[in-house]
Short mmCIF file of C-alpha atoms in Angstrom, two decimals:
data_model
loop_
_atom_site.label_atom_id
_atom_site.label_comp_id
_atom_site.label_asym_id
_atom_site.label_seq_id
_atom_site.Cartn_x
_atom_site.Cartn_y
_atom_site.Cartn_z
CA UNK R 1 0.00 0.00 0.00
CA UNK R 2 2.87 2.59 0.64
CA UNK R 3 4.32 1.82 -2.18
CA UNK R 4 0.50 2.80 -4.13
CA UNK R 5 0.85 6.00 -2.23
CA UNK R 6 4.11 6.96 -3.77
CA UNK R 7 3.17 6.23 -7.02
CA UNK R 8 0.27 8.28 -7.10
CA UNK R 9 2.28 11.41 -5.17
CA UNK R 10 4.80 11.28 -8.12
CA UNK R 11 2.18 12.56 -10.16
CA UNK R 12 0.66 16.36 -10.47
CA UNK R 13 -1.97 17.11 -8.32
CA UNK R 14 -4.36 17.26 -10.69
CA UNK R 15 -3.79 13.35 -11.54
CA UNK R 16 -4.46 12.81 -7.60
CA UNK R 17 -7.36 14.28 -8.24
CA UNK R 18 -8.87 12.45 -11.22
CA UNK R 19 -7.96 9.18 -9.72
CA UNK R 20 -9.75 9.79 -6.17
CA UNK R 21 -12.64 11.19 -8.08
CA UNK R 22 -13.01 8.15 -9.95
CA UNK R 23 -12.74 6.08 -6.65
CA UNK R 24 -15.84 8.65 -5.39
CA UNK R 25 -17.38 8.02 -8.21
CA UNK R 26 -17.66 4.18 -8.60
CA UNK R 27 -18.26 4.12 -5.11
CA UNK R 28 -21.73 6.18 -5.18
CA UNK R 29 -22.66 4.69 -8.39
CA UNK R 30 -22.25 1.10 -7.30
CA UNK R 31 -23.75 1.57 -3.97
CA UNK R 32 -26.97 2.24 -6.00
CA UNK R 33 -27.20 0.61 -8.63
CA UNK R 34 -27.54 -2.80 -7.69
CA UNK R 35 -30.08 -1.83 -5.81
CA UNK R 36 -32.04 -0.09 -8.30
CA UNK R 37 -33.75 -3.12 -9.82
CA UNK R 38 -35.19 -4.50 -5.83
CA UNK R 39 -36.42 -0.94 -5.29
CA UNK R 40 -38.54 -0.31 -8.38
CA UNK R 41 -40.15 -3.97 -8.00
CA UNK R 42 -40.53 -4.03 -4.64
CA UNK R 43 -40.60 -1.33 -2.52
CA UNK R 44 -42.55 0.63 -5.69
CA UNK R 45 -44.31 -2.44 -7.06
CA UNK R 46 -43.36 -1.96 -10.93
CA UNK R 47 -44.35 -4.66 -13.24
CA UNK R 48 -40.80 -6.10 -14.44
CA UNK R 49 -40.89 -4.59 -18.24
CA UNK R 50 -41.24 -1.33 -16.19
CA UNK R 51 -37.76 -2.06 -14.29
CA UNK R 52 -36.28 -3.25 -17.41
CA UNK R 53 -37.22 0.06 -18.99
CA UNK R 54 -36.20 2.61 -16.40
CA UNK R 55 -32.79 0.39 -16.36
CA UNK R 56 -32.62 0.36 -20.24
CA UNK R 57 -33.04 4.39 -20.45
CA UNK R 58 -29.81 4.64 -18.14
CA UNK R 59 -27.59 2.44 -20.40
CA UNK R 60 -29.05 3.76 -23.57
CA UNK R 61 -28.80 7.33 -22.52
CA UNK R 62 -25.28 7.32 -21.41
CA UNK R 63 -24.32 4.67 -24.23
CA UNK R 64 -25.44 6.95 -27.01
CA UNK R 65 -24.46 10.00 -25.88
CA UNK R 66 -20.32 8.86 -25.31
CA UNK R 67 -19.53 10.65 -28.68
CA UNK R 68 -21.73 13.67 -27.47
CA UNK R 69 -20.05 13.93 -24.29
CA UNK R 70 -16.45 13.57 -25.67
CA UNK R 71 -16.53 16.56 -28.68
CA UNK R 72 -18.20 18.79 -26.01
CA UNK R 73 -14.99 18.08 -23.74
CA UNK R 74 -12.70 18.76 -26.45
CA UNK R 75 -14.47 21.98 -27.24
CA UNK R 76 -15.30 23.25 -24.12
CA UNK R 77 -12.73 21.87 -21.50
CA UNK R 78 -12.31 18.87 -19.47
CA UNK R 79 -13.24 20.23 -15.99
CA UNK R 80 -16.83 21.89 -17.34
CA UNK R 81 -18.06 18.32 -18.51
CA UNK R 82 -16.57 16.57 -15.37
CA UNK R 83 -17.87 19.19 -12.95
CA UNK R 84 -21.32 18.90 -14.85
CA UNK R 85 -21.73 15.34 -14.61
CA UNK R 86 -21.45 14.66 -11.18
CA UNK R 87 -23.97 17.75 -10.95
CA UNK R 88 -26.80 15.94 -13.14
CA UNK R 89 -25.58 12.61 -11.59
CA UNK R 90 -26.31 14.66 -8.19
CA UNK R 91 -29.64 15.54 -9.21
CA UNK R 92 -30.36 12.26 -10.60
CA UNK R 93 -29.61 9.83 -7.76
CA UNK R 94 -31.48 12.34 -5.61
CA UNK R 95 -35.14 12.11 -7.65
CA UNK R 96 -34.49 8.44 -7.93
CA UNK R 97 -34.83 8.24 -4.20
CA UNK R 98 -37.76 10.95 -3.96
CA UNK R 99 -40.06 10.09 -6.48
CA UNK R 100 -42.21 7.01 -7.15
CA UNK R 101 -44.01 8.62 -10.58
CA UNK R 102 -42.62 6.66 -14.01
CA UNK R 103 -42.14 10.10 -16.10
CA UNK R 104 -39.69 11.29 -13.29
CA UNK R 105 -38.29 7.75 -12.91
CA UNK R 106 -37.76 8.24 -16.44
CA UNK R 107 -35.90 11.19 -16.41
CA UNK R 108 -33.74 10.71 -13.32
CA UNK R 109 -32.29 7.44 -15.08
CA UNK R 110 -31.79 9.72 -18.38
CA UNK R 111 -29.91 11.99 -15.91
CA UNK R 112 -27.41 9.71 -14.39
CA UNK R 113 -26.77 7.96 -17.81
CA UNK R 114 -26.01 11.37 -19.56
CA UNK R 115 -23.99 12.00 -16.63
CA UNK R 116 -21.42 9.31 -17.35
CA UNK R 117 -21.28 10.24 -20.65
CA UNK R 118 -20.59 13.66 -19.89
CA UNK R 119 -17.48 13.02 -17.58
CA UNK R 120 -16.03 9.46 -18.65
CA UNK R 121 -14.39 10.77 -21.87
CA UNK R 122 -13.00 13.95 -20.27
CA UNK R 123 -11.87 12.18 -16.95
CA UNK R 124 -9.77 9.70 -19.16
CA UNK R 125 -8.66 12.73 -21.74
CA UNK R 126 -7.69 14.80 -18.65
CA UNK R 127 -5.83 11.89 -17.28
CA UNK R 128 -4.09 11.23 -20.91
CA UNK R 129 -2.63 14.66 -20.97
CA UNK R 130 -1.44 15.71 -17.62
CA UNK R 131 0.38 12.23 -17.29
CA UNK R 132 2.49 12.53 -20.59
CA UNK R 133 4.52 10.02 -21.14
CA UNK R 134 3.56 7.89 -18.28
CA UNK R 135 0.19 7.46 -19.09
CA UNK R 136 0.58 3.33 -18.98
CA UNK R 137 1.26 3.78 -15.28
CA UNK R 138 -1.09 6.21 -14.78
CA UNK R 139 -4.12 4.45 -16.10
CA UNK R 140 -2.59 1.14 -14.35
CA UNK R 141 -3.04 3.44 -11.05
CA UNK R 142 -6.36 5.16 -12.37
CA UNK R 143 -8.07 1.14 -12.66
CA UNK R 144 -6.95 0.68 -9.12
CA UNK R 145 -9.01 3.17 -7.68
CA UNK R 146 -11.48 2.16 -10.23
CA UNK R 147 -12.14 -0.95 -9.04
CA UNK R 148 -11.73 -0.06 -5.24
CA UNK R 149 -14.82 2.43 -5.67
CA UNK R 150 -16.71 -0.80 -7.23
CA UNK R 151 -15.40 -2.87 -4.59
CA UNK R 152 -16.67 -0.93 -1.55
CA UNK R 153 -20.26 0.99 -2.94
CA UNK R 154 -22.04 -2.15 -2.75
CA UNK R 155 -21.03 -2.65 0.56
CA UNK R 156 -21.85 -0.01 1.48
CA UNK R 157 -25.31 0.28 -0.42
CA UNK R 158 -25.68 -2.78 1.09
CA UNK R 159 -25.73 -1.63 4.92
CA UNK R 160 -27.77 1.51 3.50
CA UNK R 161 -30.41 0.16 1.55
CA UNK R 162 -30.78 -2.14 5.28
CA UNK R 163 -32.41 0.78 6.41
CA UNK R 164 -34.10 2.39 3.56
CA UNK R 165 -33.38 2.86 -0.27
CA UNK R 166 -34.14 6.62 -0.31
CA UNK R 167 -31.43 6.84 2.06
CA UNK R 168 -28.97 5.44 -0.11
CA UNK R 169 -30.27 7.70 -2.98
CA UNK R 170 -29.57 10.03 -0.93
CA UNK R 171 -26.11 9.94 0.66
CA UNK R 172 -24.83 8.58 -2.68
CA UNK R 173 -26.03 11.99 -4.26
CA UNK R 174 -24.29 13.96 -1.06
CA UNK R 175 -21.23 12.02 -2.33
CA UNK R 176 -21.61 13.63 -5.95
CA UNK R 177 -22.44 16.67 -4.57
CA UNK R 178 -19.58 17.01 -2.69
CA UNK R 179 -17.14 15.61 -5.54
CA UNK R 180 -18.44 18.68 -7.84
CA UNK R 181 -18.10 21.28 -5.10
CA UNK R 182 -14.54 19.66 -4.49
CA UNK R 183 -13.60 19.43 -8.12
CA UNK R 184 -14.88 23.40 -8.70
CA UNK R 185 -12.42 24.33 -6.66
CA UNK R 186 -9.58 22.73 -6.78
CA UNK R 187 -9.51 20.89 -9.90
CA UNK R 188 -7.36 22.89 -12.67
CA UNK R 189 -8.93 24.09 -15.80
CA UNK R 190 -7.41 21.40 -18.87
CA UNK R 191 -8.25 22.14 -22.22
CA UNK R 192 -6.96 19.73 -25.16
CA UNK R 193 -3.95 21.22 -27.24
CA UNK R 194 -5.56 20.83 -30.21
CA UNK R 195 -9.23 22.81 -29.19
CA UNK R 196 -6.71 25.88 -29.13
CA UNK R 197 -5.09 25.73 -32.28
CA UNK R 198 -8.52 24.96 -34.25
CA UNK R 199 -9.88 28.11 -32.21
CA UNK R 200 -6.65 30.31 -33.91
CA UNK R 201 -7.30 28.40 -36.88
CA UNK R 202 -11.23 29.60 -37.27
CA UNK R 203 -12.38 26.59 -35.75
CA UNK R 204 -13.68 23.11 -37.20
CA UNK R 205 -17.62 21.87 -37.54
CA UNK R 206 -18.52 18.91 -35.50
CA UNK R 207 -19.38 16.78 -38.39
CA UNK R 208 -16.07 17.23 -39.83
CA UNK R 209 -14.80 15.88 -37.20
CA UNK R 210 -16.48 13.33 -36.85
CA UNK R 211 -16.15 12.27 -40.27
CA UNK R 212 -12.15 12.49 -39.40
CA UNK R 213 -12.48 10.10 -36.51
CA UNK R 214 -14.69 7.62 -38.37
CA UNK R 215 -12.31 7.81 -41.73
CA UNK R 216 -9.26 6.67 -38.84
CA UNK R 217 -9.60 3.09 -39.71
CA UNK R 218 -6.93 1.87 -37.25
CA UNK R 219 -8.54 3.45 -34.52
CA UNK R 220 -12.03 1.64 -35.51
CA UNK R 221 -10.76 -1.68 -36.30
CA UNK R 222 -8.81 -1.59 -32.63
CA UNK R 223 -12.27 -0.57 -30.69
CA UNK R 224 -13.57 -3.64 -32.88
CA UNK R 225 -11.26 -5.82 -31.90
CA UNK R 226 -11.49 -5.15 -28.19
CA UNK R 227 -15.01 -4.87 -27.71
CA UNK R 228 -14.41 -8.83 -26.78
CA UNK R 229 -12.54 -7.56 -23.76
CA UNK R 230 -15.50 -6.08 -22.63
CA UNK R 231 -18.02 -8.65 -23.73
CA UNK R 232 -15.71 -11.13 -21.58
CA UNK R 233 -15.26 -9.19 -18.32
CA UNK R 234 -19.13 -8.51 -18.36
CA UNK R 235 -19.23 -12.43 -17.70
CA UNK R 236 -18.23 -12.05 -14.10
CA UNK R 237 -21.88 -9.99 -13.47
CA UNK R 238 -23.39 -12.26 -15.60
CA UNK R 239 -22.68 -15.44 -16.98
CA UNK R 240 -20.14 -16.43 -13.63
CA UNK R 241 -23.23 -15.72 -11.62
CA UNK R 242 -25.46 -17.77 -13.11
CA UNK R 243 -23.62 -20.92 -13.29
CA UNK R 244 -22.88 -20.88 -9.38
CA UNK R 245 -26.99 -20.14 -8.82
CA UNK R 246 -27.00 -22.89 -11.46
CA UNK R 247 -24.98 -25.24 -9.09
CA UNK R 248 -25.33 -23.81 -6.05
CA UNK R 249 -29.25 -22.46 -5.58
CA UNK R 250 -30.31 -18.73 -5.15
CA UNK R 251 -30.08 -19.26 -1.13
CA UNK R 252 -27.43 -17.78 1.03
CA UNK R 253 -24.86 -20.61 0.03
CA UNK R 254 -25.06 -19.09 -3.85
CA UNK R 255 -25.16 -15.43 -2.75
CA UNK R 256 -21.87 -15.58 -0.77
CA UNK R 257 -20.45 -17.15 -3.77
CA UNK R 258 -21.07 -14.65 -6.00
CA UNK R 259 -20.01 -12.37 -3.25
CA UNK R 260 -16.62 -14.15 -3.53
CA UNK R 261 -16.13 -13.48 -7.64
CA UNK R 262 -16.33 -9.53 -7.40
CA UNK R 263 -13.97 -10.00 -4.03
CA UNK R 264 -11.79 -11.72 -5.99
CA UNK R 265 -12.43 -9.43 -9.13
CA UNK R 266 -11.70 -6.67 -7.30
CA UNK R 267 -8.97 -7.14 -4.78
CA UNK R 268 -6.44 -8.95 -7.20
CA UNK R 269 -6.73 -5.71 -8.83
CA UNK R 270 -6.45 -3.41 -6.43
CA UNK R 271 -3.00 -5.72 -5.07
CA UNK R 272 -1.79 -6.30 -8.46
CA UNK R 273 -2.46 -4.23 -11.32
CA UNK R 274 0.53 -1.89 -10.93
CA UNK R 275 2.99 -4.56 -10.54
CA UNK R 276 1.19 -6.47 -13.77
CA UNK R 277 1.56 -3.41 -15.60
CA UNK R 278 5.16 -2.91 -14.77
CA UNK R 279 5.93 -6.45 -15.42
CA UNK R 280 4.57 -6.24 -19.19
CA UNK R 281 5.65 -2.92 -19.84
CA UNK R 282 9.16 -4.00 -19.12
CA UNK R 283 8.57 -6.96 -21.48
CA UNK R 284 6.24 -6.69 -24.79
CA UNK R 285 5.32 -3.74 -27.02
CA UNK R 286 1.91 -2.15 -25.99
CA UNK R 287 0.47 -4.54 -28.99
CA UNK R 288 1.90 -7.36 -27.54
CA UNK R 289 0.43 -7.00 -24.13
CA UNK R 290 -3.08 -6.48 -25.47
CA UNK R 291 -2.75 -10.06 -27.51
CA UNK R 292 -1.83 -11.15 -24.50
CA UNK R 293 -4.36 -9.62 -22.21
CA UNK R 294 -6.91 -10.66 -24.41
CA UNK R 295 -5.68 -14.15 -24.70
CA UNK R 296 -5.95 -14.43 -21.16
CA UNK R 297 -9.48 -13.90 -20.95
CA UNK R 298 -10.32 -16.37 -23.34
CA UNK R 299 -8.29 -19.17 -21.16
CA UNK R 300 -10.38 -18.02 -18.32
CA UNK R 301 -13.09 -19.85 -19.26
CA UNK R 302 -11.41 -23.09 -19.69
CA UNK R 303 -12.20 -24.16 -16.14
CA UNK R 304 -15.66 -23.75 -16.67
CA UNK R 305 -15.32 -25.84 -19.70
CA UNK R 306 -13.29 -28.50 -18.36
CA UNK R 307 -15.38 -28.31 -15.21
CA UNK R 308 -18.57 -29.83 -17.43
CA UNK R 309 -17.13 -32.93 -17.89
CA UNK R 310 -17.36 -33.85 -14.26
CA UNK R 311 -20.53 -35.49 -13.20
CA UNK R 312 -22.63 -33.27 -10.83
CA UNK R 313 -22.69 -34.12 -7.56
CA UNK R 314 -26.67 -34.21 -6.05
CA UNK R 315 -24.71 -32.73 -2.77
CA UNK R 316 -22.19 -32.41 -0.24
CA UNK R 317 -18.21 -30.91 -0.54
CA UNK R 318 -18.08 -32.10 -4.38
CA UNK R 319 -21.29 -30.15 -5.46
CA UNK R 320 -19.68 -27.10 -3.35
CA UNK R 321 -16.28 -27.21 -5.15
CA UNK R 322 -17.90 -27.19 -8.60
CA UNK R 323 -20.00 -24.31 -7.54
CA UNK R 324 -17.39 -22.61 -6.25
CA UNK R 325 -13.70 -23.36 -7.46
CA UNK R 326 -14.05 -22.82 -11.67
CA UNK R 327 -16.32 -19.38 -11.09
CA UNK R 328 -13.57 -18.31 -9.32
CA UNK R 329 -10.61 -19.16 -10.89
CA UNK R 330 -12.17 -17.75 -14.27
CA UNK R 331 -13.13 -14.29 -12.22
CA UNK R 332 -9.17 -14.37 -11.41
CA UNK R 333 -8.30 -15.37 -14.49
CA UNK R 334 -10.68 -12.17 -16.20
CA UNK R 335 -8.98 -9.58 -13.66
CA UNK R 336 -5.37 -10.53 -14.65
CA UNK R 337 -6.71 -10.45 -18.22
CA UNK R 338 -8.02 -6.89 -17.85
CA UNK R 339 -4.92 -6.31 -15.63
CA UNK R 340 -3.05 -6.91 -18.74
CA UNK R 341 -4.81 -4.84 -21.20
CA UNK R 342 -6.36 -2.10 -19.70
CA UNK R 343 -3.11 0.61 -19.30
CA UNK R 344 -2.60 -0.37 -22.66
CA UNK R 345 -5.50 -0.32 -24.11
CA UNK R 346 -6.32 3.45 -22.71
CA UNK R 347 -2.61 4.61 -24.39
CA UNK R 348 -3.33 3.16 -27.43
CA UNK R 349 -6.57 5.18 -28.07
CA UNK R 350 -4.51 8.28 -27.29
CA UNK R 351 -1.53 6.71 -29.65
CA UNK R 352 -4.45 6.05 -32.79
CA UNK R 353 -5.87 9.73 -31.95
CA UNK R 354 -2.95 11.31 -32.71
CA UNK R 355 -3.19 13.00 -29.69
CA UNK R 356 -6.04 14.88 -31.32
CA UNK R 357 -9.75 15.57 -29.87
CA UNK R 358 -9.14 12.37 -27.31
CA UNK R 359 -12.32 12.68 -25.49
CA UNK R 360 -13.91 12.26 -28.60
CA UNK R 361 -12.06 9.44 -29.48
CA UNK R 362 -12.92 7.89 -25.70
CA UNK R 363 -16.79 9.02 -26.70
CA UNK R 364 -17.00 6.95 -29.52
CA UNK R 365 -14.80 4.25 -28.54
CA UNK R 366 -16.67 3.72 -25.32
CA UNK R 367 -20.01 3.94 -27.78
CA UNK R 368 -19.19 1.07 -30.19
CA UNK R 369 -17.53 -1.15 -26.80
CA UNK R 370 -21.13 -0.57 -25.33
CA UNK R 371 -23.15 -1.76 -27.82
CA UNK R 372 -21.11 -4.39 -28.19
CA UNK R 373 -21.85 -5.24 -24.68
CA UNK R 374 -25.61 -4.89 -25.48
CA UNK R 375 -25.23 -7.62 -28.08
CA UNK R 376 -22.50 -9.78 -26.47
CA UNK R 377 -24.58 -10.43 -23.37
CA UNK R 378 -27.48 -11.21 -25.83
CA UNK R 379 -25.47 -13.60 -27.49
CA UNK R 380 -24.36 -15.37 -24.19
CA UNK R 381 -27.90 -15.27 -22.54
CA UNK R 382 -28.96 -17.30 -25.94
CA UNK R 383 -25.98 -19.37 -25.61
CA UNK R 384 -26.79 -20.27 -21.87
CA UNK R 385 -30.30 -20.90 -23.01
CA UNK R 386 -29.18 -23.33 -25.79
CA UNK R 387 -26.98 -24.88 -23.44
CA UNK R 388 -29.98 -25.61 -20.61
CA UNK R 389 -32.43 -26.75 -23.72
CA UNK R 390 -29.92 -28.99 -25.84
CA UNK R 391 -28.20 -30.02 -22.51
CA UNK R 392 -24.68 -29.15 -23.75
CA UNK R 393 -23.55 -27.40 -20.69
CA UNK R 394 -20.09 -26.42 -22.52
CA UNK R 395 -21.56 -24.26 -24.89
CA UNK R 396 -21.24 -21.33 -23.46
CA UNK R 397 -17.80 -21.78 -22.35
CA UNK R 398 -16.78 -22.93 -25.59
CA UNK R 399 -18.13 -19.58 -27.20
CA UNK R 400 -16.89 -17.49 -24.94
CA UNK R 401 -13.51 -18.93 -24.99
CA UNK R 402 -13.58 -18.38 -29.41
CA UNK R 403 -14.06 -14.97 -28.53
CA UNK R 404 -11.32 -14.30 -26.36
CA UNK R 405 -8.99 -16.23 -28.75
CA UNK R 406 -10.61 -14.38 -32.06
CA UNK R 407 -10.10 -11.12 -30.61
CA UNK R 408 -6.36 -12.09 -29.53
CA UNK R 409 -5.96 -13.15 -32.80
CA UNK R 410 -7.29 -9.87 -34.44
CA UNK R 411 -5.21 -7.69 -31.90
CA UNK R 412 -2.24 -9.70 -33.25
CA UNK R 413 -2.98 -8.71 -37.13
CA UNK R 414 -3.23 -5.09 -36.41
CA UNK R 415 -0.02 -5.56 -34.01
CA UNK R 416 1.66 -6.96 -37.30
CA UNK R 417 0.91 -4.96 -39.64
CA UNK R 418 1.67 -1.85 -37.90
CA UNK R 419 -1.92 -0.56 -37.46
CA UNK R 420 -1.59 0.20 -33.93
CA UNK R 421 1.61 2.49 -34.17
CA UNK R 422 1.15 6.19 -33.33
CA UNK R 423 -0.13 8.20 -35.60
CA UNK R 424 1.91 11.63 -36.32
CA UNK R 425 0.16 14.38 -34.13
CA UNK R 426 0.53 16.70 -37.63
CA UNK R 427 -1.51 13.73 -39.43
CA UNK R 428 -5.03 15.01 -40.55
CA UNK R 429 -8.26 12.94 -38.93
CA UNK R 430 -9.32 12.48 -42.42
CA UNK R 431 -6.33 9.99 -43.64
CA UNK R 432 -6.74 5.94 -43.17
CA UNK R 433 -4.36 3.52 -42.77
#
């Protein structure tokens, strides 16, 4: 831990900053959120396609607006759209707590989706360019705190919501309140490089750019290939859980288990990723350690494949080791994975930008990596249902596995061939590779 702590004092205050706003961050947003879905069915009574709908306007609104959220960072400033999403994510978590009518539902879950996409892509810009050329390290630091603020808000929420939902609405918007006073004053002003030259220059339309970014056909073919990553990591809030509940029942026994896989999700991280990220840096090109990264999480699932070939036992220590001990070496198995990639894969998006209009390139990256999400966890819902009906319980697995490897595989081309080499900050948005 003291050695953390001197990492992340070697760096400008204002990349203290981002990083213990991002801890703040996760840590209201997950001590809600999982939450959310109990309170609207329960406590509120909403018919299910309700719930689903109210969720669905959260992803959808922060998914499509990434792109939005990113060009008004690189026009504007970084702070502005960081300051102004935990304001709206202030306001939001605050009506979701106070009001029981679907219309304002509606709206405070538009809120605190447009509130991510307002300050993801600037936090990660910001980051970018006050850490220079140790941005590898930096993000390596910045996924520490990440994953600490996902680690402890559900605990948290958990202990809250004990006594009342509303009062977990509320103290996680206090938290968001306080962030934006906090960041107002004492976070610096950052605007990209580039947003001042275009201003001397007369300026650029949004469309243009736009057109520039999507024209970059390195930089589209590498959000492509890792939308896998994402797809894969997803697994450990979705697919892990259900096979333990699948072996182990929805009682307390299953619960704690799933408890386990985002402990061990999250703390591996939080002990390891800076010494994972110094240990690959030291090794492999950036291209390299994505292969390998991504590789990694395609493995993960091969002790949930190998684990179907042993009969099911009807009870007792054997049924609790096959609930237990493949979940959670593949959860360990996705956070080294991630461990792996993720500095990388944050530098490389700078890299491919050319170290032009980054938030935008964030926006949009994070856009296509969400819907690929969106269609990766319909894909493995299907293949868990195919599984149950054809009993072939190593579907799944199997296909999840491919995907790892395919990815890997596709990382590896545009390694190769050169694709995912800087591009010259002079180069125009318009050219392709």
């Amino acid at each position: 831990m003291k050695g953390l702590l001197t990492q992340v004092r070697s760096y400008e205050r204002s990349v203290q900053l981002l990083m213990v706003n991002q801890f703040t961050i996760n840590l209201g947003f997950y001590m809600l959120m999982p939450y959310l879905a109990a309170h609207l069915s329960g406590t509120l009574g909403l018919a299910g396609w309700i719930v689903g709908l109210v969720l669905g306007v959260r992803n959808f609104s922060q998914q499509g607006m990434f792109l939005v959220g990113g060009t008004l960072a690189d026009r504007l400033g970084y702070k502005p759209m960081i300051v102004a999403g935990c304001v709206l994510r202030t306001l939001g978590f605050a009506t979701l707590g106070l009001v029981d009518s679907l219309p304002a539902l509606l709206a405070a879950s538009a809120a605190t989706g447009l509130a991510g996409a307002l300050f993801n892509p600037a936090v990660r810009a910001y980051l970018a360019a006050e850490a220079g050329e140790r941005r590898v390290e930096a993000f390596a630091l910045f996924n520490v705190f990440y994953q600490a603020g996902i680690l402890l808000g559900p605990l948290i929420g958990m202990v809250l919501t004990g006594v009342d939902f509303r009062v977990t609405c509320l103290v996680a918007a206090g938290i968001f309140a306080v962030l934006s006073v906090v960041q107002i004053r004492a976070l610096p002003a950052r605007r990209a490089e580039d947003a001042k030259q275009r201003e001397s220059d007369g300026g650029e339309g949004v469309l243009a750019q736009w057109r520039g970014i999507l024209a970059n056909r390195p930089f589209l073919l590498f959000s492509v290939a890792m939308i896998g990553s994402y797809v894969l990591s997803f697994q450990v809030y979705l697919a892990l859980p259900l096979e333990v509940r699948r072996l182990g029942g929805d009682g307390n026994f299953g619960t704690g288990v799933v408890a386990v896989l985002f402990a061990v999700s999250g703390l591996s991280t939080i002990l390891g990723q800076t010494r994972v990220t110094a240990w690959c840096k030291a090794r492999y090109e950036p291209g390299q350690a994505l292969v390998r990264g991504l590789a990694a999480m395609g493995v993960a699932f091969v002790p949930l494949l190998l684990a179907t070939a042993v009969p099911v036992p009807e009870a007792g220590v054997g049924l609790w080791l096959l609930a237990v001990a493949p979940p959670t070496l593949a959860a360990l198995l996705l956070a080294i994975g991630t461990m792996i990639a993720y500095p990388f894969e944050m530098d490389t998006i700078v890299r491919l930008s050319g170290d032009r209009l980054v938030a935008t390139h964030y926006g949009l990256y994070n856009t296509i990596c969400g819907l690929g999400i969106t269609a990766g966890n319909l894909g493995t819902g299907a293949a868990l249902d195919a599984a149950r009906a054809a009993g072939m319980p190593a579907l799944p697995w199997i296909a999840l596995m491919m995907l790892g490897l395919a990815c890997a595989v596709a990382l590896y081309g545009l390694h190769r061939t050169g694709r995912l080499a800087a591009r010259p900050a002079s180069e125009p948005l318009a050219a392709s590779v």
